Structure formats: structure tokens, C-alpha cells
Amino acid sequence: MIPWLQNPSDSFPPIEQALDDPNGLLAAGGDLSPERLISAYRAGIFPWYSPGEPILWWSPDPRCVLIPDQIHISRSMRKRLKKKDYTVVFNRNFAQVIDACSAPRRGEDGTWITNEMKDAYCNLHKKGLAHSVEVYIDDELVGGLYGLAIGKLFFGESMFSKVKDASKIAFIKMVEQLEKWGYALVDCQVSNDHLFSLGATEINRREFQLYLDQYLDEIGQTHWQFGLPADQME
């Protein structure tokens, strides 16, 4: 059995109590208030659930992460980046990015990004904690991602592509900027081949906790200007 969060004052259990099967399931219930979400991410926890389910909270072990200076850019991807037929922009249209991320993937019927989730992360965006990275071709949004920046850690949430390589372009340009800003880690949550191809790796929960302990309260870069092209970021 996992704990049920009934009241706003209920705290998350220690992440070491997360289940092995399903991997990382820690608690259920609660809400998606900014306070609850910030508390979750600071503890290494994130929400993930399907429509009709209670809010489920997770902290998997191992954890998929990427250290910014270890990003892998393939030869073909380098050629794609050099074309520069795209523009990468930070925080121009967060709501549109999360809408695009919520669209069902090929072969899937639904999405885990519910309207409740959209509203919650848009609220975090208004508070300057959630950010979007957007790729435009001919002024059309064709790819991007969103996540949270706390201290010198970035917690990635979801990405999308409407054309080939668009999400990779967004991810690479964001990571390059995070490295300039001195960020220590990008939390990718759960591994997949797409992330591994970009240089992501897996670390155990104890190592991930060390990153949280060391970098959450570091003074992170505050120059996530709204609507600014990536090549103009300081």
C-alpha cells in the first residue's frame, strides 16, 4: 500500500519508500497546487497519472538524467543544426507547447497531460518556475519541450515534434544554454532510446538525491526571458 495524501498539509513520504513494482510509485492523492508541485520536485518526485485516476506521485530508481556537458550530438544532427532554417525561442508560448505535448502520440489513444495538469504548469510558468523551449520554422511552432528550473537543476516534463528532429533541436539548444548558465543536471525522469541517443544516462536514487541536496538551493540563472530567441540569451 502507498500513502494517500488527503490534506494540503500532508507531506510526501521519503522517496526511499517508493515501490519497486511499479517502479517509483510513492503516493496518491493530494493536489496540483504550486506549493505541492514545488515540494514534490524539490524532493525528487513528480506527478504522472491517466485521466480518471487519482493523482499519482513517482520517484523511480534508477533515474534518467543528462549532465549538460555530456550531451551527445550525432554527425547527422550536427548537419541538421547547421541548416539554421529554424528559430529556437524560450518562453514565447508556454500554453501552446503544453497543448502540443498533450496531443496523443502515434498509436496512442489518450494522454497523461490532463487539463488539470496544463493549468497547474501554466500557473508555475506565471510564477517563473516552468519554462518552454520552442522551435519555429516559418513562424510555425513545430517542436518543443517544457519543464521546471529550480536552483541549478532542470526537471524536464515532456516534448513534442511535428517535424523530424524538432524536439531534438529544442533539447540540444536548451542543454547548451543550461551549460552556459552552470546548471548541474537535467532530470529526464524515465529513460527511453530518444533520450539515450542524446547522451542521457541512468543514476541510482541515492546519487540523484545528492544532486538535489547540492544544487536545489544554488542560485540559478534568472535570465529565462519570455519570448527571447536562444541565440540572444545571456
PDB file of C-alpha atoms in Angstrom:
ATOM      1  CA  MET A   1       0.000   0.000   0.000  1.00  0.00           C
ATOM      2  CA  ILE A   2       1.116   3.547  -0.682  1.00  0.00           C
ATOM      3  CA  PRO A   3       0.235   6.607   1.429  1.00  0.00           C
ATOM      4  CA  TRP A   4      -2.805   8.670   0.477  1.00  0.00           C
ATOM      5  CA  LEU A   5      -2.381  12.445   0.666  1.00  0.00           C
ATOM      6  CA  GLN A   6      -5.688  13.778   1.960  1.00  0.00           C
ATOM      7  CA  ASN A   7      -4.934  17.233   3.319  1.00  0.00           C
ATOM      8  CA  PRO A   8      -2.852  20.127   1.947  1.00  0.00           C
ATOM      9  CA  SER A   9      -0.598  19.768   4.962  1.00  0.00           C
ATOM     10  CA  ASP A  10       0.155  16.085   4.288  1.00  0.00           C
ATOM     11  CA  SER A  11       3.820  15.610   3.449  1.00  0.00           C
ATOM     12  CA  PHE A  12       5.302  13.214   0.930  1.00  0.00           C
ATOM     13  CA  PRO A  13       6.875  10.076   2.376  1.00  0.00           C
ATOM     14  CA  PRO A  14      10.643   9.638   1.936  1.00  0.00           C
ATOM     15  CA  ILE A  15      11.443   8.673  -1.642  1.00  0.00           C
ATOM     16  CA  GLU A  16      13.177   5.539  -0.384  1.00  0.00           C
ATOM     17  CA  GLN A  17       9.687   4.177   0.323  1.00  0.00           C
ATOM     18  CA  ALA A  18       8.726   4.183  -3.353  1.00  0.00           C
ATOM     19  CA  LEU A  19       7.625   0.816  -4.718  1.00  0.00           C
ATOM     20  CA  ASP A  20       9.827  -1.374  -6.870  1.00  0.00           C
ATOM     21  CA  ASP A  21       6.780  -2.504  -8.874  1.00  0.00           C
ATOM     22  CA  PRO A  22       5.537  -0.329 -10.404  1.00  0.00           C
ATOM     23  CA  ASN A  23       8.928   1.298 -10.253  1.00  0.00           C
ATOM     24  CA  GLY A  24       8.865   4.519  -8.277  1.00  0.00           C
ATOM     25  CA  LEU A  25       5.215   4.777  -7.248  1.00  0.00           C
ATOM     26  CA  LEU A  26       5.327   6.659  -3.947  1.00  0.00           C
ATOM     27  CA  ALA A  27       1.953   8.187  -3.046  1.00  0.00           C
ATOM     28  CA  ALA A  28      -1.502   9.064  -4.335  1.00  0.00           C
ATOM     29  CA  GLY A  29      -3.946  11.896  -3.846  1.00  0.00           C
ATOM     30  CA  GLY A  30      -3.235  15.468  -2.908  1.00  0.00           C
ATOM     31  CA  ASP A  31      -3.497  18.287  -5.419  1.00  0.00           C
ATOM     32  CA  LEU A  32      -1.516  20.118  -8.089  1.00  0.00           C
ATOM     33  CA  SER A  33      -1.167  23.422  -6.265  1.00  0.00           C
ATOM     34  CA  PRO A  34       2.080  25.317  -6.872  1.00  0.00           C
ATOM     35  CA  GLU A  35       3.119  24.622  -3.291  1.00  0.00           C
ATOM     36  CA  ARG A  36       2.542  20.881  -3.650  1.00  0.00           C
ATOM     37  CA  LEU A  37       4.329  20.668  -7.003  1.00  0.00           C
ATOM     38  CA  ILE A  38       7.354  22.653  -5.855  1.00  0.00           C
ATOM     39  CA  SER A  39       7.581  20.488  -2.749  1.00  0.00           C
ATOM     40  CA  ALA A  40       7.430  17.389  -4.934  1.00  0.00           C
ATOM     41  CA  TYR A  41      10.172  18.409  -7.342  1.00  0.00           C
ATOM     42  CA  ARG A  42      12.428  19.526  -4.530  1.00  0.00           C
ATOM     43  CA  ALA A  43      12.080  16.037  -3.067  1.00  0.00           C
ATOM     44  CA  GLY A  44      12.735  14.262  -6.376  1.00  0.00           C
ATOM     45  CA  ILE A  45       9.067  13.439  -7.005  1.00  0.00           C
ATOM     46  CA  PHE A  46       6.808  14.150  -9.982  1.00  0.00           C
ATOM     47  CA  PRO A  47       3.118  13.548 -10.812  1.00  0.00           C
ATOM     48  CA  TRP A  48       2.054  11.162 -13.555  1.00  0.00           C
ATOM     49  CA  TYR A  49      -1.394   9.658 -13.937  1.00  0.00           C
ATOM     50  CA  SER A  50      -4.088   8.982 -16.508  1.00  0.00           C
ATOM     51  CA  PRO A  51      -7.481  10.671 -16.781  1.00  0.00           C
ATOM     52  CA  GLY A  52      -9.919   9.193 -14.284  1.00  0.00           C
ATOM     53  CA  GLU A  53      -7.147   8.128 -11.904  1.00  0.00           C
ATOM     54  CA  PRO A  54      -6.188   9.869  -8.655  1.00  0.00           C
ATOM     55  CA  ILE A  55      -3.006  11.937  -8.802  1.00  0.00           C
ATOM     56  CA  LEU A  56      -0.076   9.516  -8.582  1.00  0.00           C
ATOM     57  CA  TRP A  57       3.371  10.599  -7.401  1.00  0.00           C
ATOM     58  CA  TRP A  58       6.576   8.930  -8.567  1.00  0.00           C
ATOM     59  CA  SER A  59      10.287   8.757  -7.804  1.00  0.00           C
ATOM     60  CA  PRO A  60      11.786   5.959  -9.939  1.00  0.00           C
ATOM     61  CA  ASP A  61      15.085   4.207  -9.346  1.00  0.00           C
ATOM     62  CA  PRO A  62      17.186   4.370 -11.484  1.00  0.00           C
ATOM     63  CA  ARG A  63      16.624   7.924 -12.683  1.00  0.00           C
ATOM     64  CA  CYS A  64      17.253   9.077 -16.227  1.00  0.00           C
ATOM     65  CA  VAL A  65      19.374  12.240 -16.262  1.00  0.00           C
ATOM     66  CA  LEU A  66      21.675  14.205 -18.501  1.00  0.00           C
ATOM     67  CA  ILE A  67      24.726  16.175 -17.403  1.00  0.00           C
ATOM     68  CA  PRO A  68      24.814  19.231 -19.685  1.00  0.00           C
ATOM     69  CA  ASP A  69      28.433  18.925 -20.811  1.00  0.00           C
ATOM     70  CA  GLN A  70      27.839  15.296 -21.767  1.00  0.00           C
ATOM     71  CA  ILE A  71      25.177  15.891 -24.389  1.00  0.00           C
ATOM     72  CA  HIS A  72      25.713  13.782 -27.488  1.00  0.00           C
ATOM     73  CA  ILE A  73      25.089  15.332 -30.896  1.00  0.00           C
ATOM     74  CA  SER A  74      25.343  12.854 -33.742  1.00  0.00           C
ATOM     75  CA  ARG A  75      27.012  13.724 -37.033  1.00  0.00           C
ATOM     76  CA  SER A  76      23.654  13.799 -38.811  1.00  0.00           C
ATOM     77  CA  MET A  77      22.202  16.020 -36.100  1.00  0.00           C
ATOM     78  CA  ARG A  78      25.122  18.433 -36.391  1.00  0.00           C
ATOM     79  CA  LYS A  79      24.396  18.743 -40.103  1.00  0.00           C
ATOM     80  CA  ARG A  80      20.745  19.380 -39.316  1.00  0.00           C
ATOM     81  CA  LEU A  81      21.609  22.100 -36.803  1.00  0.00           C
ATOM     82  CA  LYS A  82      23.855  23.857 -39.315  1.00  0.00           C
ATOM     83  CA  LYS A  83      20.959  24.358 -41.734  1.00  0.00           C
ATOM     84  CA  LYS A  84      19.551  27.041 -39.437  1.00  0.00           C
ATOM     85  CA  ASP A  85      16.186  27.009 -41.153  1.00  0.00           C
ATOM     86  CA  TYR A  86      14.612  27.159 -37.701  1.00  0.00           C
ATOM     87  CA  THR A  87      14.436  29.538 -34.759  1.00  0.00           C
ATOM     88  CA  VAL A  88      14.617  28.389 -31.145  1.00  0.00           C
ATOM     89  CA  VAL A  89      12.782  30.592 -28.667  1.00  0.00           C
ATOM     90  CA  PHE A  90      12.391  30.365 -24.894  1.00  0.00           C
ATOM     91  CA  ASN A  91       9.048  31.053 -23.220  1.00  0.00           C
ATOM     92  CA  ARG A  92       7.212  32.669 -26.121  1.00  0.00           C
ATOM     93  CA  ASN A  93       4.111  30.492 -25.886  1.00  0.00           C
ATOM     94  CA  PHE A  94       4.190  28.089 -22.966  1.00  0.00           C
ATOM     95  CA  ALA A  95       0.493  27.213 -23.197  1.00  0.00           C
ATOM     96  CA  GLN A  96       0.797  26.230 -26.850  1.00  0.00           C
ATOM     97  CA  VAL A  97       3.773  23.985 -26.067  1.00  0.00           C
ATOM     98  CA  ILE A  98       1.999  22.112 -23.289  1.00  0.00           C
ATOM     99  CA  ASP A  99      -1.066  21.748 -25.529  1.00  0.00           C
ATOM    100  CA  ALA A 100       1.098  20.210 -28.237  1.00  0.00           C
ATOM    101  CA  CYS A 101       2.780  17.901 -25.718  1.00  0.00           C
ATOM    102  CA  SER A 102      -0.641  16.730 -24.555  1.00  0.00           C
ATOM    103  CA  ALA A 103      -1.731  15.580 -28.017  1.00  0.00           C
ATOM    104  CA  PRO A 104      -1.907  11.765 -28.322  1.00  0.00           C
ATOM    105  CA  ARG A 105       1.211  10.169 -29.773  1.00  0.00           C
ATOM    106  CA  ARG A 106       1.066   7.928 -32.814  1.00  0.00           C
ATOM    107  CA  GLY A 107      -0.536   4.637 -31.820  1.00  0.00           C
ATOM    108  CA  GLU A 108      -1.897   6.049 -28.554  1.00  0.00           C
ATOM    109  CA  ASP A 109      -5.481   6.934 -27.716  1.00  0.00           C
ATOM    110  CA  GLY A 110      -5.026   9.332 -24.839  1.00  0.00           C
ATOM    111  CA  THR A 111      -2.611  11.485 -22.893  1.00  0.00           C
ATOM    112  CA  TRP A 112      -1.445  11.843 -19.322  1.00  0.00           C
ATOM    113  CA  ILE A 113      -1.328  15.654 -19.606  1.00  0.00           C
ATOM    114  CA  THR A 114      -4.845  16.438 -18.433  1.00  0.00           C
ATOM    115  CA  ASN A 115      -6.440  19.880 -18.368  1.00  0.00           C
ATOM    116  CA  GLU A 116      -5.732  19.912 -14.636  1.00  0.00           C
ATOM    117  CA  MET A 117      -2.048  19.315 -15.358  1.00  0.00           C
ATOM    118  CA  LYS A 118      -1.994  22.033 -18.022  1.00  0.00           C
ATOM    119  CA  ASP A 119      -3.490  24.582 -15.640  1.00  0.00           C
ATOM    120  CA  ALA A 120      -1.059  23.605 -12.882  1.00  0.00           C
ATOM    121  CA  TYR A 121       2.066  24.003 -15.021  1.00  0.00           C
ATOM    122  CA  CYS A 122       0.791  27.205 -16.612  1.00  0.00           C
ATOM    123  CA  ASN A 123       0.487  28.566 -13.071  1.00  0.00           C
ATOM    124  CA  LEU A 124       4.091  27.563 -12.410  1.00  0.00           C
ATOM    125  CA  HIS A 125       5.082  29.271 -15.652  1.00  0.00           C
ATOM    126  CA  LYS A 126       3.437  32.502 -14.478  1.00  0.00           C
ATOM    127  CA  LYS A 127       5.480  32.211 -11.284  1.00  0.00           C
ATOM    128  CA  GLY A 128       8.691  31.963 -13.317  1.00  0.00           C
ATOM    129  CA  LEU A 129       9.427  28.319 -12.481  1.00  0.00           C
ATOM    130  CA  ALA A 130       8.153  26.417 -15.522  1.00  0.00           C
ATOM    131  CA  HIS A 131       9.677  27.165 -18.911  1.00  0.00           C
ATOM    132  CA  SER A 132       9.200  26.225 -22.536  1.00  0.00           C
ATOM    133  CA  VAL A 133      11.707  25.819 -25.343  1.00  0.00           C
ATOM    134  CA  GLU A 134      10.139  26.233 -28.773  1.00  0.00           C
ATOM    135  CA  VAL A 135      11.260  25.507 -32.322  1.00  0.00           C
ATOM    136  CA  TYR A 136       9.734  27.515 -35.152  1.00  0.00           C
ATOM    137  CA  ILE A 137      10.031  27.039 -38.905  1.00  0.00           C
ATOM    138  CA  ASP A 138       8.492  29.835 -40.979  1.00  0.00           C
ATOM    139  CA  ASP A 139       6.819  31.141 -37.813  1.00  0.00           C
ATOM    140  CA  GLU A 140       5.081  27.802 -37.186  1.00  0.00           C
ATOM    141  CA  LEU A 141       5.648  26.010 -33.874  1.00  0.00           C
ATOM    142  CA  VAL A 142       6.970  22.595 -34.929  1.00  0.00           C
ATOM    143  CA  GLY A 143       8.582  21.243 -31.766  1.00  0.00           C
ATOM    144  CA  GLY A 144       9.496  21.976 -28.193  1.00  0.00           C
ATOM    145  CA  LEU A 145       9.562  20.938 -24.578  1.00  0.00           C
ATOM    146  CA  TYR A 146       8.720  22.219 -21.117  1.00  0.00           C
ATOM    147  CA  GLY A 147       9.891  21.675 -17.554  1.00  0.00           C
ATOM    148  CA  LEU A 148      10.860  23.335 -14.285  1.00  0.00           C
ATOM    149  CA  ALA A 149      14.039  25.135 -13.279  1.00  0.00           C
ATOM    150  CA  ILE A 150      14.852  25.100  -9.572  1.00  0.00           C
ATOM    151  CA  GLY A 151      18.293  26.142  -8.371  1.00  0.00           C
ATOM    152  CA  LYS A 152      20.774  24.699 -10.857  1.00  0.00           C
ATOM    153  CA  LEU A 153      18.617  21.742 -11.839  1.00  0.00           C
ATOM    154  CA  PHE A 154      16.176  21.474 -14.729  1.00  0.00           C
ATOM    155  CA  PHE A 155      13.318  18.990 -14.415  1.00  0.00           C
ATOM    156  CA  GLY A 156      12.129  18.044 -17.888  1.00  0.00           C
ATOM    157  CA  GLU A 157       8.492  17.096 -18.309  1.00  0.00           C
ATOM    158  CA  SER A 158       7.540  16.465 -21.928  1.00  0.00           C
ATOM    159  CA  MET A 159       8.493  17.247 -25.503  1.00  0.00           C
ATOM    160  CA  PHE A 160       6.878  17.075 -28.935  1.00  0.00           C
ATOM    161  CA  SER A 161       7.763  17.147 -32.631  1.00  0.00           C
ATOM    162  CA  LYS A 162       5.609  17.955 -35.626  1.00  0.00           C
ATOM    163  CA  VAL A 163       8.563  17.596 -37.994  1.00  0.00           C
ATOM    164  CA  LYS A 164      11.604  15.351 -37.838  1.00  0.00           C
ATOM    165  CA  ASP A 165      14.245  16.294 -35.237  1.00  0.00           C
ATOM    166  CA  ALA A 166      12.346  19.312 -33.871  1.00  0.00           C
ATOM    167  CA  SER A 167      12.279  18.065 -30.283  1.00  0.00           C
ATOM    168  CA  LYS A 168      15.966  17.148 -30.524  1.00  0.00           C
ATOM    169  CA  ILE A 169      16.781  20.675 -31.677  1.00  0.00           C
ATOM    170  CA  ALA A 170      14.848  22.111 -28.721  1.00  0.00           C
ATOM    171  CA  PHE A 171      16.558  19.789 -26.267  1.00  0.00           C
ATOM    172  CA  ILE A 172      20.069  20.380 -27.583  1.00  0.00           C
ATOM    173  CA  LYS A 173      19.720  24.161 -27.659  1.00  0.00           C
ATOM    174  CA  MET A 174      18.277  24.181 -24.142  1.00  0.00           C
ATOM    175  CA  VAL A 175      21.061  21.986 -22.777  1.00  0.00           C
ATOM    176  CA  GLU A 176      23.721  24.141 -24.412  1.00  0.00           C
ATOM    177  CA  GLN A 177      22.210  27.187 -22.717  1.00  0.00           C
ATOM    178  CA  LEU A 178      21.923  25.421 -19.358  1.00  0.00           C
ATOM    179  CA  GLU A 179      25.602  24.500 -19.557  1.00  0.00           C
ATOM    180  CA  LYS A 180      26.492  28.183 -20.096  1.00  0.00           C
ATOM    181  CA  TRP A 181      24.430  29.036 -17.023  1.00  0.00           C
ATOM    182  CA  GLY A 182      26.185  26.453 -14.874  1.00  0.00           C
ATOM    183  CA  TYR A 183      23.307  24.018 -14.442  1.00  0.00           C
ATOM    184  CA  ALA A 184      24.415  20.694 -12.994  1.00  0.00           C
ATOM    185  CA  LEU A 185      21.779  18.291 -14.257  1.00  0.00           C
ATOM    186  CA  VAL A 186      18.721  17.786 -16.445  1.00  0.00           C
ATOM    187  CA  ASP A 187      16.258  15.371 -14.874  1.00  0.00           C
ATOM    188  CA  CYS A 188      14.703  13.292 -17.673  1.00  0.00           C
ATOM    189  CA  GLN A 189      12.729  11.111 -15.226  1.00  0.00           C
ATOM    190  CA  VAL A 190      12.338   7.844 -17.162  1.00  0.00           C
ATOM    191  CA  SER A 191      14.705   6.590 -19.838  1.00  0.00           C
ATOM    192  CA  ASN A 192      13.983   5.876 -23.496  1.00  0.00           C
ATOM    193  CA  ASP A 193      16.051   5.413 -26.641  1.00  0.00           C
ATOM    194  CA  HIS A 194      15.401   9.007 -27.752  1.00  0.00           C
ATOM    195  CA  LEU A 195      16.999  10.374 -24.574  1.00  0.00           C
ATOM    196  CA  PHE A 196      19.855   7.862 -24.618  1.00  0.00           C
ATOM    197  CA  SER A 197      20.704   8.967 -28.167  1.00  0.00           C
ATOM    198  CA  LEU A 198      21.195  12.490 -26.820  1.00  0.00           C
ATOM    199  CA  GLY A 199      23.593  11.433 -24.069  1.00  0.00           C
ATOM    200  CA  ALA A 200      21.234  10.744 -21.184  1.00  0.00           C
ATOM    201  CA  THR A 201      22.191   8.079 -18.684  1.00  0.00           C
ATOM    202  CA  GLU A 202      20.765   6.458 -15.567  1.00  0.00           C
ATOM    203  CA  ILE A 203      21.851   7.021 -11.985  1.00  0.00           C
ATOM    204  CA  ASN A 204      20.576   5.429  -8.806  1.00  0.00           C
ATOM    205  CA  ARG A 205      18.248   7.184  -6.399  1.00  0.00           C
ATOM    206  CA  ARG A 206      20.986   7.884  -3.855  1.00  0.00           C
ATOM    207  CA  GLU A 207      23.133   9.672  -6.450  1.00  0.00           C
ATOM    208  CA  PHE A 208      20.136  11.644  -7.676  1.00  0.00           C
ATOM    209  CA  GLN A 209      19.417  12.684  -4.097  1.00  0.00           C
ATOM    210  CA  LEU A 210      22.963  14.035  -3.824  1.00  0.00           C
ATOM    211  CA  TYR A 211      22.293  16.333  -6.791  1.00  0.00           C
ATOM    212  CA  LEU A 212      19.120  17.551  -5.109  1.00  0.00           C
ATOM    213  CA  ASP A 213      20.952  18.206  -1.853  1.00  0.00           C
ATOM    214  CA  GLN A 214      23.788  20.088  -3.545  1.00  0.00           C
ATOM    215  CA  TYR A 215      22.118  22.124  -6.270  1.00  0.00           C
ATOM    216  CA  LEU A 216      18.492  22.888  -5.394  1.00  0.00           C
ATOM    217  CA  ASP A 217      19.416  25.919  -3.330  1.00  0.00           C
ATOM    218  CA  GLU A 218      22.236  27.133  -5.554  1.00  0.00           C
ATOM    219  CA  ILE A 219      21.471  30.467  -7.155  1.00  0.00           C
ATOM    220  CA  GLY A 220      20.303  29.513 -10.631  1.00  0.00           C
ATOM    221  CA  GLN A 221      20.286  31.660 -13.737  1.00  0.00           C
ATOM    222  CA  THR A 222      17.319  34.030 -13.779  1.00  0.00           C
ATOM    223  CA  HIS A 223      17.558  35.054 -17.429  1.00  0.00           C
ATOM    224  CA  TRP A 224      14.741  32.893 -18.747  1.00  0.00           C
ATOM    225  CA  GLN A 225      13.376  35.898 -20.605  1.00  0.00           C
ATOM    226  CA  PHE A 226       9.982  35.474 -22.177  1.00  0.00           C
ATOM    227  CA  GLY A 227       9.933  35.179 -25.962  1.00  0.00           C
ATOM    228  CA  LEU A 228      13.671  35.612 -26.475  1.00  0.00           C
ATOM    229  CA  PRO A 229      15.467  33.597 -29.178  1.00  0.00           C
ATOM    230  CA  ALA A 230      18.009  31.182 -27.755  1.00  0.00           C
ATOM    231  CA  ASP A 231      20.908  32.821 -29.580  1.00  0.00           C
ATOM    232  CA  GLN A 232      20.145  36.082 -27.778  1.00  0.00           C
ATOM    233  CA  MET A 233      20.084  34.628 -24.268  1.00  0.00           C
ATOM    234  CA  GLU A 234      22.745  35.945 -21.920  1.00  0.00           C
TER     235      GLU A 234
END
